[in-house]
Short mmCIF file of C-alpha atoms and ligand atoms in Angstrom, two decimals:
data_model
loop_
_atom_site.label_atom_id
_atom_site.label_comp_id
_atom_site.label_asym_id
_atom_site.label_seq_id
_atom_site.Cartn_x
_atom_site.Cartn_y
_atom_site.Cartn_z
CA UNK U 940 -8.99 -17.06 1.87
CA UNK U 941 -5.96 -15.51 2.73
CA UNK U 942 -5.35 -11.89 1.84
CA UNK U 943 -3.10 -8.34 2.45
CA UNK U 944 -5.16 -5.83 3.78
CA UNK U 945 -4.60 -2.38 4.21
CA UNK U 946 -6.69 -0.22 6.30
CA UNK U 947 -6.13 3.37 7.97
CA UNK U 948 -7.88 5.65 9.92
CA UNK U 949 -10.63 8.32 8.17
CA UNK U 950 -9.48 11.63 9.41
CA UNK U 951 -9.75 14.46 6.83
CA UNK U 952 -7.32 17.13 6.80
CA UNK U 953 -10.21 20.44 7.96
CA UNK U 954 -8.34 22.52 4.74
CA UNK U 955 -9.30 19.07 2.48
CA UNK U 956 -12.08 20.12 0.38
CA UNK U 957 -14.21 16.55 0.68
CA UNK U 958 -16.97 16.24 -1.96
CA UNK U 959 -20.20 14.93 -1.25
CA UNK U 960 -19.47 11.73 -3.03
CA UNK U 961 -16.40 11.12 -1.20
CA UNK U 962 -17.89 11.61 2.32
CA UNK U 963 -20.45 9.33 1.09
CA UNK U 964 -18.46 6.42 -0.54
CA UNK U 965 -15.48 7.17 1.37
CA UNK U 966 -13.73 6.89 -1.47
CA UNK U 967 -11.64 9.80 -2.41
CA UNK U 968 -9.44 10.98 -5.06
CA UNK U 969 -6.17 12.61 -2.50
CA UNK U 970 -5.46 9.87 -0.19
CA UNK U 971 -2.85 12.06 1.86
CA UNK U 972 -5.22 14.26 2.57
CA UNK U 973 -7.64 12.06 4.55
CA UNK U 974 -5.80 8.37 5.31
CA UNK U 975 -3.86 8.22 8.44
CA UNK U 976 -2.24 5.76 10.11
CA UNK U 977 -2.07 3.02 7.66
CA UNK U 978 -1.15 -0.28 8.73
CA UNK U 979 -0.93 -4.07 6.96
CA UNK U 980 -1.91 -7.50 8.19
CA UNK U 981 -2.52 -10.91 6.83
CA UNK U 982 -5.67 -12.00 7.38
CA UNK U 983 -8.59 -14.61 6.65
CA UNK U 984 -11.27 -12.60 4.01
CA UNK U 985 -13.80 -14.21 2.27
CA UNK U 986 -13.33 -15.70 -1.05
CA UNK U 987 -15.27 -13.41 -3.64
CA UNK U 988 -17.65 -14.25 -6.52
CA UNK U 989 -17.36 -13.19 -10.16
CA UNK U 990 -20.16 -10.93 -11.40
CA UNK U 991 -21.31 -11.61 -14.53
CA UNK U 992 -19.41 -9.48 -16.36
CA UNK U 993 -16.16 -11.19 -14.28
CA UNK U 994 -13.87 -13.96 -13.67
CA UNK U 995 -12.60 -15.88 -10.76
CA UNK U 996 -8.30 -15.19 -10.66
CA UNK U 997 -6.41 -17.45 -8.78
CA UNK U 998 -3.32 -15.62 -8.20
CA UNK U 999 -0.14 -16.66 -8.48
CA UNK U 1000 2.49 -13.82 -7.91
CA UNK U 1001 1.83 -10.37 -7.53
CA UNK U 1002 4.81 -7.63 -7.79
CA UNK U 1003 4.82 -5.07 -5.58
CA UNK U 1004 4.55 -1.34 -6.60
CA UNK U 1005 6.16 1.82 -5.56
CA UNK U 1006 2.23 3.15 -4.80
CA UNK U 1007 1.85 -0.15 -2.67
CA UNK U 1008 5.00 1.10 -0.96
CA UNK U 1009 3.33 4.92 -0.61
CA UNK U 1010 0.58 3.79 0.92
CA UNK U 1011 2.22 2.38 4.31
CA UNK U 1012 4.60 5.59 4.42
CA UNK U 1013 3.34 8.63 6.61
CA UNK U 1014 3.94 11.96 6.54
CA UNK U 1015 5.23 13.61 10.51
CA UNK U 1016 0.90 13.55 10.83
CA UNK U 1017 0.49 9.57 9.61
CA UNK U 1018 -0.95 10.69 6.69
CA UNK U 1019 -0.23 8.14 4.10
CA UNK U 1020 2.07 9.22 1.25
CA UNK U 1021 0.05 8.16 -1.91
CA UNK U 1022 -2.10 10.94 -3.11
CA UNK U 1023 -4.34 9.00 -5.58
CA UNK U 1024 -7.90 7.18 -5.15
CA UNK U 1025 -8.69 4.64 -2.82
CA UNK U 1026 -10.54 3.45 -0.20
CA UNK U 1027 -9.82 1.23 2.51
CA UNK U 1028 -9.83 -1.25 3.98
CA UNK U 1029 -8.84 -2.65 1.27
CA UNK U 1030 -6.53 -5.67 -0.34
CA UNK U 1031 -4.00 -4.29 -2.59
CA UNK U 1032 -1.76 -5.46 -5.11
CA UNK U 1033 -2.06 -4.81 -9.08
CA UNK U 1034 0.54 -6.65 -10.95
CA UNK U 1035 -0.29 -9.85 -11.23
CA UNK U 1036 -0.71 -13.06 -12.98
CA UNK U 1037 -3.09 -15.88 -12.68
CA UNK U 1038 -5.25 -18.80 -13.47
CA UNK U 1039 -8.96 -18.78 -14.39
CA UNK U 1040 -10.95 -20.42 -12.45
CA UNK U 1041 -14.21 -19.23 -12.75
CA UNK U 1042 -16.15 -16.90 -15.63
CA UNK U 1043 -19.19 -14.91 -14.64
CA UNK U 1044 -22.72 -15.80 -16.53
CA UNK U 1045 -22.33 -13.48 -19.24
CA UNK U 1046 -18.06 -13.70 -19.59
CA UNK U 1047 -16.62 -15.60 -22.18
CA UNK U 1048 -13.92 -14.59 -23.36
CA UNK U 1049 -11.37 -16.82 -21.13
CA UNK U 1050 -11.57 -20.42 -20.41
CA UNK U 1051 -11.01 -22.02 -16.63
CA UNK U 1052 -7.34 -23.28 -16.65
CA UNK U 1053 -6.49 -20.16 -18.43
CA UNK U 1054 -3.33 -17.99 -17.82
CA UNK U 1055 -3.88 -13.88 -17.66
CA UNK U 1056 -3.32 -11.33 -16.33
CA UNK U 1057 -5.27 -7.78 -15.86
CA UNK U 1058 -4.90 -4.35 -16.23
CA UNK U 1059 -5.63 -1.91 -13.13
CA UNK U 1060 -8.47 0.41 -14.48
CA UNK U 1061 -12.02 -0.80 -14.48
CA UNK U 1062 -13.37 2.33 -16.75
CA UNK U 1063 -17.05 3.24 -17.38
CA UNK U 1064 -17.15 2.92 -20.96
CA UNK U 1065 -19.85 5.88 -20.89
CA UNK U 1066 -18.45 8.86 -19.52
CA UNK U 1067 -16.98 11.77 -21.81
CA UNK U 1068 -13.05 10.44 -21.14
CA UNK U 1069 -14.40 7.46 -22.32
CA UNK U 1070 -16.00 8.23 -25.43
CA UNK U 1071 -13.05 9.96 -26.29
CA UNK U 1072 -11.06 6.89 -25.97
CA UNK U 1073 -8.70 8.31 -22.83
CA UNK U 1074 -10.57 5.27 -21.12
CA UNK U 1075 -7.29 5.46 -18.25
CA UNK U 1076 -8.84 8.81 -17.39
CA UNK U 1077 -12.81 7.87 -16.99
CA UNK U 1078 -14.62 9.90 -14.86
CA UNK U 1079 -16.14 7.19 -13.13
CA UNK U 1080 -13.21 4.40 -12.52
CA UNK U 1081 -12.71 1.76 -10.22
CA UNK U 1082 -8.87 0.74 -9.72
CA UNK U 1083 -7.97 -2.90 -9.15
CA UNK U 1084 -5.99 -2.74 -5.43
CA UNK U 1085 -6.93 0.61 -5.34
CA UNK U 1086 -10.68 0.90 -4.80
CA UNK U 1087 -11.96 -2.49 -5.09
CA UNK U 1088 -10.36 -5.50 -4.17
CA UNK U 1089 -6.90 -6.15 -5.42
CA UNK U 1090 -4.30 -8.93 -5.80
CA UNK U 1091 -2.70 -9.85 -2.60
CA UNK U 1092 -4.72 -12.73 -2.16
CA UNK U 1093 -5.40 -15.89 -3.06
CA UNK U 1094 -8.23 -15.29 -5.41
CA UNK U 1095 -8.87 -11.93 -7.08
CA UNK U 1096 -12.08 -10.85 -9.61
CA UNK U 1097 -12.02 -8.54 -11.99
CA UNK U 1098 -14.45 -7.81 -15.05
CA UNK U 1099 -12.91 -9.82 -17.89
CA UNK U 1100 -12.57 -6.50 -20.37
CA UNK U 1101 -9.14 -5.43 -18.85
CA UNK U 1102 -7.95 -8.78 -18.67
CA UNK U 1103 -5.61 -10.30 -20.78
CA UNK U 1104 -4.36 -14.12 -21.64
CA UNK U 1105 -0.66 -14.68 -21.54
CA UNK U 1106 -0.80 -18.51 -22.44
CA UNK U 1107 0.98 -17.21 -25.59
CA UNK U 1108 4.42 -16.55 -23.49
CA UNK U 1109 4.31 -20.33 -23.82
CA UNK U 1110 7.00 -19.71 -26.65
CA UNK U 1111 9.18 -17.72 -24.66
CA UNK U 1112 9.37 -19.97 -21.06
CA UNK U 1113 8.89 -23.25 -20.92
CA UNK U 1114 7.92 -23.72 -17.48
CA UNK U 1115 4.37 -22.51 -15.93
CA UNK U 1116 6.35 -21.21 -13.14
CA UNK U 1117 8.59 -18.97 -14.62
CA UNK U 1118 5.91 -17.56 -17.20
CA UNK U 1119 3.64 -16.86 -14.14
CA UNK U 1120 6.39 -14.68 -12.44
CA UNK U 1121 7.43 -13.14 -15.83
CA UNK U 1122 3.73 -12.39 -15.95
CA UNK U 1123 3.44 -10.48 -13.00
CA UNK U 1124 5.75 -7.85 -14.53
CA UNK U 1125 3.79 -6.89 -17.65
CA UNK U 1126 1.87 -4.37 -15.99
CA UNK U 1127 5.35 -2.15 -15.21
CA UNK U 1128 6.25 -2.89 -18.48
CA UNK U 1129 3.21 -1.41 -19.84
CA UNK U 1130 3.66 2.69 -17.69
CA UNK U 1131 6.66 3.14 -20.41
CA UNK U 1132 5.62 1.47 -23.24
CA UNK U 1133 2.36 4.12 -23.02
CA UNK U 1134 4.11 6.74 -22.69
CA UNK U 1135 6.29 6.73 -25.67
CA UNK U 1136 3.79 5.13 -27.75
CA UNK U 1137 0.44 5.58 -26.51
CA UNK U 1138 1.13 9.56 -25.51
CA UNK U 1139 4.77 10.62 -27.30
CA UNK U 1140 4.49 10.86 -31.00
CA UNK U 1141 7.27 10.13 -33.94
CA UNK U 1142 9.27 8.04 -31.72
CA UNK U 1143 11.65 6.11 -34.29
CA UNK U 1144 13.41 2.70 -34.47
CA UNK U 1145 17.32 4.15 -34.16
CA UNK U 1146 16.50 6.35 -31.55
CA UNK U 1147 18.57 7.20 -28.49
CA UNK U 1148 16.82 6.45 -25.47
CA UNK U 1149 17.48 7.84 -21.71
CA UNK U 1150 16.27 6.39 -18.80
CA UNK U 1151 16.73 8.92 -15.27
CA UNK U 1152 15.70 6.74 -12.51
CA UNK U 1153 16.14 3.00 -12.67
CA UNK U 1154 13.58 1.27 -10.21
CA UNK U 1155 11.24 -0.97 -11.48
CA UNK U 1156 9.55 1.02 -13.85
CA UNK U 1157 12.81 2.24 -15.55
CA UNK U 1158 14.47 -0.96 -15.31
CA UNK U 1159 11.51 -2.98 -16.94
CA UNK U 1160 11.42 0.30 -19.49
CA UNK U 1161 14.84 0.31 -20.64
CA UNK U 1162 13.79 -3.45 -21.69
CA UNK U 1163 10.98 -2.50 -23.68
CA UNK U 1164 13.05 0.64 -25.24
CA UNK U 1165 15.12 -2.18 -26.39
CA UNK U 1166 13.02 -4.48 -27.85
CA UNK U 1167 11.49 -1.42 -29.62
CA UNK U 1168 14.04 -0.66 -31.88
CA UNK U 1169 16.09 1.99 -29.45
CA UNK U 1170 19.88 2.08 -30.79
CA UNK U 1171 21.11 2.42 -27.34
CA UNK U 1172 19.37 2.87 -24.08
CA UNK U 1173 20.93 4.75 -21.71
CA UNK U 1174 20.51 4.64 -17.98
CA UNK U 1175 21.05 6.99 -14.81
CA UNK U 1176 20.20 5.62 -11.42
CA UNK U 1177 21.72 6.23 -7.38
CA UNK U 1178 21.60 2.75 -6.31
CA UNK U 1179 24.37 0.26 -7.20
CA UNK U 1180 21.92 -2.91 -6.56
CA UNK U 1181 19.99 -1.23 -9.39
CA UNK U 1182 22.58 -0.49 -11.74
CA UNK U 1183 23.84 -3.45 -12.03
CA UNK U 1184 20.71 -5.14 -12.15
CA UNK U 1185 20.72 -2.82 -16.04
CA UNK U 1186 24.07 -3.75 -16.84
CA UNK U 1187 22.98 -7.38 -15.94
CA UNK U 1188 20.82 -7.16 -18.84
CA UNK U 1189 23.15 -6.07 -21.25
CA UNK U 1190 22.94 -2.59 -20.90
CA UNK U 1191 26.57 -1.09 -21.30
CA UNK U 1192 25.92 2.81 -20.60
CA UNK U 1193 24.67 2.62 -16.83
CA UNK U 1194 25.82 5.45 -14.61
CA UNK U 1195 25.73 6.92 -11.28
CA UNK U 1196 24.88 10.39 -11.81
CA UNK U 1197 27.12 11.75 -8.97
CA UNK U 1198 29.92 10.13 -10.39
CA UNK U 1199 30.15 11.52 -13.85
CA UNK U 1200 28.37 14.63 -15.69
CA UNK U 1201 25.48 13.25 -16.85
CA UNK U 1202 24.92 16.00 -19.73
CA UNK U 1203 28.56 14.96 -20.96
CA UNK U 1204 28.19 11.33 -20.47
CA UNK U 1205 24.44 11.38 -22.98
CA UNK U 1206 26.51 13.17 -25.66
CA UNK U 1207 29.61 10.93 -25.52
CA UNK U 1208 27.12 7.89 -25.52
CA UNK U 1209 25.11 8.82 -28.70
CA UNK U 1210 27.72 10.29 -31.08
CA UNK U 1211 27.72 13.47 -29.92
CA UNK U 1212 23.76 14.02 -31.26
CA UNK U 1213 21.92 13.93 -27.31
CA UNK U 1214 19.20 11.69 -26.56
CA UNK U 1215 15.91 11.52 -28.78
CA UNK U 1216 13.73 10.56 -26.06
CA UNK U 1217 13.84 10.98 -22.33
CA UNK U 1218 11.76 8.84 -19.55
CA UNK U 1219 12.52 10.61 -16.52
CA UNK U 1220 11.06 7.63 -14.02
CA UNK U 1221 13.01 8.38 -10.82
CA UNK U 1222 10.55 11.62 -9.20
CA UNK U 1223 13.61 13.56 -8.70
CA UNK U 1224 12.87 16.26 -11.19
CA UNK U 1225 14.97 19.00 -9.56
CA UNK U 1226 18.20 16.94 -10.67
CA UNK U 1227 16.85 15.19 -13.81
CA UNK U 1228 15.21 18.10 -15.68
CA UNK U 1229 18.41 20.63 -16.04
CA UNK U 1230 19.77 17.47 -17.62
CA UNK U 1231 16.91 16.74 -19.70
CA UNK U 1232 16.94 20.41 -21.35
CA UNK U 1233 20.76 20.10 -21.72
CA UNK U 1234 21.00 16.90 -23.59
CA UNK U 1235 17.51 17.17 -25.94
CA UNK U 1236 18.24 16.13 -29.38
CA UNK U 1237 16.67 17.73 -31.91
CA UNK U 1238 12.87 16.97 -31.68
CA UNK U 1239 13.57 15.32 -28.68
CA UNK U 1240 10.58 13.46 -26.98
CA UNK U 1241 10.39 14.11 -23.14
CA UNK U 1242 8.17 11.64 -21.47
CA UNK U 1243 7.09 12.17 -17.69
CA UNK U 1244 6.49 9.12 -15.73
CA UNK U 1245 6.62 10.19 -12.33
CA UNK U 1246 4.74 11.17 -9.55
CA UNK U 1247 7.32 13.82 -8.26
CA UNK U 1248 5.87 16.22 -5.33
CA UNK U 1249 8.31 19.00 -6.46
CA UNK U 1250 8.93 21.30 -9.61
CA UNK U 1251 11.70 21.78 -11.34
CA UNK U 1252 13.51 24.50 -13.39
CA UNK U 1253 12.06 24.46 -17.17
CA UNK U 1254 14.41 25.66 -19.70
CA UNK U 1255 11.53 26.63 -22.03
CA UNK U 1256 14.17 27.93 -24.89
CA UNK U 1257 15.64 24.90 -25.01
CA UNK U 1258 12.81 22.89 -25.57
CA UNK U 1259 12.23 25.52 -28.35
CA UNK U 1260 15.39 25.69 -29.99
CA UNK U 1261 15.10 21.57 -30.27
CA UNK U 1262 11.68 21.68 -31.50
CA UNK U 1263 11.43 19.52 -28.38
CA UNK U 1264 8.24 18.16 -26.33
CA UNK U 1265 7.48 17.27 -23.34
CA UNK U 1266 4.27 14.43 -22.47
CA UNK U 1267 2.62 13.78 -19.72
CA UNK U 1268 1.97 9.82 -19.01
CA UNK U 1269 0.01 8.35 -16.26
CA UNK U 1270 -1.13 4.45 -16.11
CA UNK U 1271 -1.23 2.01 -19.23
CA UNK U 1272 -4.51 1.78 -20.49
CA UNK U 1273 -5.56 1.38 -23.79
CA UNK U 1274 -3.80 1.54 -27.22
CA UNK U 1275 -3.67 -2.05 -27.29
CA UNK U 1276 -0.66 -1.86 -25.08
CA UNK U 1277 -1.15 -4.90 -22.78
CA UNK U 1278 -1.38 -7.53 -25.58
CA UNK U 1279 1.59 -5.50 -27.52
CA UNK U 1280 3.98 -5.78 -24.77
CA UNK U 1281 2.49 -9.64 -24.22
CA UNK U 1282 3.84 -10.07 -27.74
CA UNK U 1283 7.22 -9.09 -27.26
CA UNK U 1284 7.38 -10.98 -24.06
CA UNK U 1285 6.17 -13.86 -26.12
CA UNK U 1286 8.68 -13.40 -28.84
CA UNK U 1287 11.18 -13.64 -26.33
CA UNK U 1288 12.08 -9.64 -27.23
CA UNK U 1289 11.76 -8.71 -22.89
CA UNK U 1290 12.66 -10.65 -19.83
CA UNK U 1291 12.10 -9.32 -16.84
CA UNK U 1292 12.94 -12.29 -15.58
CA UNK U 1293 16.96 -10.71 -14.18
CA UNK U 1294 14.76 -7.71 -12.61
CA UNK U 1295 13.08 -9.77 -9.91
CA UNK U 1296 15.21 -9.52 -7.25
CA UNK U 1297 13.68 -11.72 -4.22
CA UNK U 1298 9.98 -13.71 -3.36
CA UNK U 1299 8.08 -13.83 -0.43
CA UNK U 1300 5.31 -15.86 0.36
CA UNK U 1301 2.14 -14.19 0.99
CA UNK U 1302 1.76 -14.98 4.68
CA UNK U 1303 4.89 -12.36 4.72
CA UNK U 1304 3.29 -9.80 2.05
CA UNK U 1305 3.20 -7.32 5.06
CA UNK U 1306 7.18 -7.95 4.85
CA UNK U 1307 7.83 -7.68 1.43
CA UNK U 1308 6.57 -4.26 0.97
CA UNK U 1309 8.14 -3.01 3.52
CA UNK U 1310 11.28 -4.40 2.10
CA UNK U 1311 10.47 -3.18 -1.55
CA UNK U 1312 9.90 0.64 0.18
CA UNK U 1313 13.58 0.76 0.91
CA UNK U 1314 13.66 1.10 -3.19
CA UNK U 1315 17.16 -0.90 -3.26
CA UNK U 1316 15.64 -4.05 -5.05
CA UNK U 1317 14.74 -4.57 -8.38
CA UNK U 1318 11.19 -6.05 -8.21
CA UNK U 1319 10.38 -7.83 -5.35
CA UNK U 1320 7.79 -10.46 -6.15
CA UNK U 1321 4.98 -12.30 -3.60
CA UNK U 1322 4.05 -15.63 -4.31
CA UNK U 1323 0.81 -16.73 -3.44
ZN1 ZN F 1904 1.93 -0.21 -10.16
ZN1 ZN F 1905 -15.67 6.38 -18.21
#
């Protein structure tokens, strides 16, 4: 079949502290530390075969993700970027949909034919993160298009616990196409909606949302703000392409953040009371916190998306005085939140449809990343 893959040279930093598992496996846990010289290329793999616990995806688009993008950018060394787990070579990819086409001996839960799509951590079950339910945080996890094979390809397995049916978005688009490519953006959908409501607590229908940073994860955020009940989602973001792509979807408070004060612009947009929660999804935490701890209303929520490689300022007084918090967020699983955010696709309550901004075929995957990594697009799609 074809397939993406992306391998890169093994050449651990001498100050990277390698463990004896990661030597071994050659898997490891800070990928800038060890990967260099990534590089992409379309090529012939072999088909795989479902385990019994798996089933047989035939993928059909696969959006590409700011980590896919990390991954082919080097530092002045060649060292990639992302600082997660992986291993290469490897096929990425991790938001996708897909057909069914095969279920392992001891899977049943889909049929052939069937329409899904998967989450991206393959967790243990076992371990103490586990049994504590944080199952995103397992101690012995396996990422879809991170460590084991991944979605840029024409067939894809994956154990059939952290995969999902989306035949139900039936209701919502009436042709297969279109519910296929709307598929392929549930798993962005799913970083916010688990971070106000699988981490942040006493978020409330009425609320003022505020979105700093509008790529693809605040873009396909400020959607699911919406269909939560938000009374008005606000959004801050550099690139024009991007901000129109929000007001596209009926988002009226879009702004440039060099071209007004954002503190002022949050108070004149909610009445004067500052925002209740805060997603700050753009990695630019130098800018975005001083605004966050200006514009917190009282027990404002504070949710951290990002993967920013700076710090910023923290205000701690004014998170007290506003009885304020701040969570951490990382990934999506759990909570119930794929087949919650399913439902409000379903129910016609998000389209992402308006944040896909251009396809490529997979024979050009290599291309479309590389495009996507200029972060001017909304989501750029590959159809396989
Ligand atoms: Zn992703
Ligand atoms: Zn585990």
């Amino acid at each position: 079949m074809k397939a993406l893959v992306i391998d890169a040279e093994w050449n651990p930093k001498p100050e990277y502290d390698l463990t004896d598992n990661e030597r071994e496996t050659q898997k490891v846990h800070n990928s800038a530390q060890v990967w260099q010289h990534p590089n992409l290329s379309v090529e012939e793999t072999d088909q795989p075969e479902p385990d019994d616990d798996e089933v047989l995806i035939k993928v059909e688009y696969v959006g590409i993700c700011g980590s896919d993008c990390s991954m082919i950018e080097t530092d002045e060394e060649g060292y990639m970027h992302y600082s997660a787990y992986t291993q290469f070579p490897n096929i990425t990819g991790h938001e996708f949909s897909g057909v069914v086409v095969e279920t392992g001996d001891d899977a049943n839960l889909f049929e052939e034919g069937e329409p899904v799509t998967s989450e991206v951590v393959d967790y243990c079950g076992r371990c103490q993160q586990c049994r504590r339910g944080h199952h995103g945080h397992c101690e012995n996890f396996e990422q879809v298009g991170f460590t084991v094979p991944g979605a840029f390809a024409e067939y894809v397995t994956v154990p059939e616990k952290i995969v999902w049916s989306v035949a139900s978005l039936e209701e919502a688009y009436e042709d297969e196409d279109e519910l296929l490519r709307a598929a392929a953006t549930i798993e962005p959908s799913t970083i916010t909606f688990y971070g106000m409501f699988g981490r942040a607590e006493g978020i409330q229908p009425g609320d003022y949302h505020v979105y700093h940073g509008l790529g693809p994860i605040g873009l396909t955020g400020m959607n699911v703000s919406r269909a939560s009940g938000a009374a008005d989602v606000i959004g801050f973001e550099l690139g024009e392409e991007r901000r129109e792509i929000a007001k596209d979807l009926g988002f009226e408070h879009v702004y440039d953040p060099r071209e007004v004060d954002p503190v002022e612009a949050i108070y004149e947009a909610t009445d004067g009371r500052g925002a209740d929660v805060h997603l700050e999804t753009a990695g630019a935490v130098q800018a975005t916190y001083p605004v966050i701890e200006n514009s917190l209303a009282e027990e404002a929520n504070v949710v951290h998306i990002s993967n920013a490689a700076s710090k910023p300022e923290f205000g701690t007084r004014k998170y007290q005085g506003s009885s304020a918090q701040v969570y951490g967020s990382e990934g999506h699983t759990s909570n119930e939140v794929y087949p919650r955010v399913i439902r409000l696709m379903g129910a016609g309550k998000i389209d992402n449809l308006p944040i896909v901004t251009s396809t490529y075929p997979l024979s050009q995957a290599d291309q479309a990343i590389e495009r996507a990594a200029e972060r001017v697009e909304g989501k750029v799609l590959v159809d396989v």
